[in-house]
Amino acid sequence: MKRIIAKKALRDYWEKHPECEQYLKTWYETVRTSYWRNPMEIKKTYASASILKDNRVVFNIKGNSYRLVVKFNYERQWAFIRFIGTHEEYDKINAEEI
């Protein structure tokens, strides 16, 4: 079972953007119950995920309307939520450094 750090960020976001609530909840449950040892295992579950350096992965949420950047610690099975926002907001950040 994976530990997801900053679930509150997801909850706060879907309270402001209820149209993505179910998508974020589904993502959360999928990640929480998965055991991924490397980025390629994530790609088997989320083919559209983008693998970045420093164990970061970008997930497309709600048909790519939203982006979720997560940093993984595969050894400890931790997932750190680094960013959640619209595609437009995502374009303004550096996902490899956030």
mmCIF file of C-alpha atoms in Angstrom:
data_model
loop_
_atom_site.group_PDB
_atom_site.id
_atom_site.type_symbol
_atom_site.label_atom_id
_atom_site.label_comp_id
_atom_site.label_asym_id
_atom_site.label_seq_id
_atom_site.Cartn_x
_atom_site.Cartn_y
_atom_site.Cartn_z
ATOM 1 C CA MET A 1 0.000 0.000 0.000
ATOM 2 C CA LYS A 2 1.376 3.370 -1.019
ATOM 3 C CA ARG A 3 1.407 6.419 1.225
ATOM 4 C CA ILE A 4 0.243 9.551 -0.567
ATOM 5 C CA ILE A 5 1.645 12.748 0.887
ATOM 6 C CA ALA A 6 -0.560 15.859 0.631
ATOM 7 C CA LYS A 7 -3.943 14.255 -0.025
ATOM 8 C CA LYS A 8 -5.360 17.442 1.474
ATOM 9 C CA ALA A 9 -4.123 19.280 -1.625
ATOM 10 C CA LEU A 10 -6.335 17.025 -3.746
ATOM 11 C CA ARG A 11 -9.328 17.512 -1.459
ATOM 12 C CA ASP A 12 -8.874 21.278 -1.398
ATOM 13 C CA TYR A 13 -8.622 21.326 -5.176
ATOM 14 C CA TRP A 14 -11.728 19.278 -5.890
ATOM 15 C CA GLU A 15 -13.718 21.381 -3.435
ATOM 16 C CA LYS A 16 -12.914 24.403 -5.635
ATOM 17 C CA HIS A 17 -13.237 22.401 -8.881
ATOM 18 C CA PRO A 18 -15.973 19.793 -8.268
ATOM 19 C CA GLU A 19 -15.941 18.685 -11.915
ATOM 20 C CA CYS A 20 -12.639 16.877 -11.284
ATOM 21 C CA GLU A 21 -13.512 15.367 -7.872
ATOM 22 C CA GLN A 22 -14.342 11.842 -9.058
ATOM 23 C CA TYR A 23 -11.311 11.755 -11.368
ATOM 24 C CA LEU A 24 -8.972 12.714 -8.511
ATOM 25 C CA LYS A 25 -10.603 10.222 -6.145
ATOM 26 C CA THR A 26 -10.185 7.463 -8.719
ATOM 27 C CA TRP A 27 -6.534 8.430 -9.244
ATOM 28 C CA TYR A 28 -5.974 8.441 -5.476
ATOM 29 C CA GLU A 29 -7.443 4.956 -4.972
ATOM 30 C CA THR A 30 -5.528 3.539 -7.922
ATOM 31 C CA VAL A 31 -2.214 4.896 -6.636
ATOM 32 C CA ARG A 32 -2.917 3.967 -3.029
ATOM 33 C CA THR A 33 -3.519 0.334 -3.941
ATOM 34 C CA SER A 34 -0.731 -0.018 -6.527
ATOM 35 C CA TYR A 35 2.797 -1.249 -5.952
ATOM 36 C CA TRP A 36 4.981 0.384 -8.579
ATOM 37 C CA ARG A 37 8.714 -0.246 -8.481
ATOM 38 C CA ASN A 38 9.631 2.047 -11.366
ATOM 39 C CA PRO A 39 8.139 4.507 -13.867
ATOM 40 C CA MET A 40 7.493 1.840 -16.491
ATOM 41 C CA GLU A 41 5.090 0.102 -14.119
ATOM 42 C CA ILE A 42 3.185 3.374 -13.779
ATOM 43 C CA LYS A 43 2.968 3.551 -17.587
ATOM 44 C CA LYS A 44 1.308 0.111 -17.620
ATOM 45 C CA THR A 45 -1.521 1.579 -15.528
ATOM 46 C CA TYR A 46 -1.467 5.128 -16.916
ATOM 47 C CA ALA A 47 -0.261 4.976 -20.515
ATOM 48 C CA SER A 48 -0.703 8.732 -20.969
ATOM 49 C CA ALA A 49 1.453 9.625 -17.940
ATOM 50 C CA SER A 50 4.611 11.583 -18.712
ATOM 51 C CA ILE A 51 7.773 10.401 -17.000
ATOM 52 C CA LEU A 52 10.104 13.214 -15.941
ATOM 53 C CA LYS A 53 13.487 13.240 -14.254
ATOM 54 C CA ASP A 54 13.911 12.962 -10.479
ATOM 55 C CA ASN A 55 11.112 10.374 -10.155
ATOM 56 C CA ARG A 56 8.409 12.836 -11.161
ATOM 57 C CA VAL A 57 5.364 11.790 -13.153
ATOM 58 C CA VAL A 58 2.718 13.981 -14.768
ATOM 59 C CA PHE A 59 -0.788 12.521 -14.836
ATOM 60 C CA ASN A 60 -3.551 13.767 -17.106
ATOM 61 C CA ILE A 61 -6.758 14.220 -15.157
ATOM 62 C CA LYS A 62 -10.240 14.472 -16.685
ATOM 63 C CA GLY A 63 -9.197 14.047 -20.285
ATOM 64 C CA ASN A 64 -6.120 16.236 -19.890
ATOM 65 C CA SER A 65 -8.144 19.201 -18.576
ATOM 66 C CA TYR A 66 -6.045 19.040 -15.416
ATOM 67 C CA ARG A 67 -2.493 17.998 -14.676
ATOM 68 C CA LEU A 68 -1.167 16.331 -11.545
ATOM 69 C CA VAL A 69 2.579 16.237 -10.835
ATOM 70 C CA VAL A 70 3.714 13.592 -8.361
ATOM 71 C CA LYS A 71 7.188 12.724 -7.105
ATOM 72 C CA PHE A 72 7.616 9.061 -6.207
ATOM 73 C CA ASN A 73 9.888 7.297 -3.772
ATOM 74 C CA TYR A 74 9.641 3.772 -5.162
ATOM 75 C CA GLU A 75 11.646 2.146 -2.381
ATOM 76 C CA ARG A 76 9.380 3.454 0.397
ATOM 77 C CA GLN A 77 6.248 3.484 -1.774
ATOM 78 C CA TRP A 78 5.569 7.153 -1.126
ATOM 79 C CA ALA A 79 3.876 9.527 -3.552
ATOM 80 C CA PHE A 80 4.355 13.255 -2.986
ATOM 81 C CA ILE A 81 1.811 15.503 -4.676
ATOM 82 C CA ARG A 82 3.764 18.464 -6.036
ATOM 83 C CA PHE A 83 1.164 20.233 -8.206
ATOM 84 C CA ILE A 84 -2.473 20.067 -9.279
ATOM 85 C CA GLY A 85 -3.917 22.528 -11.728
ATOM 86 C CA THR A 86 -5.381 23.210 -15.113
ATOM 87 C CA HIS A 87 -3.439 22.464 -18.250
ATOM 88 C CA GLU A 88 -2.912 26.216 -18.664
ATOM 89 C CA GLU A 89 -1.557 26.563 -15.101
ATOM 90 C CA TYR A 90 0.706 23.575 -15.681
ATOM 91 C CA ASP A 91 2.235 25.304 -18.709
ATOM 92 C CA LYS A 92 3.450 28.077 -16.380
ATOM 93 C CA ILE A 93 5.443 25.830 -14.020
ATOM 94 C CA ASN A 94 8.610 23.772 -14.318
ATOM 95 C CA ALA A 95 7.335 20.299 -13.464
ATOM 96 C CA GLU A 96 10.888 18.997 -13.073
ATOM 97 C CA GLU A 97 11.586 21.427 -10.229
ATOM 98 C CA ILE A 98 8.271 21.962 -8.466
#
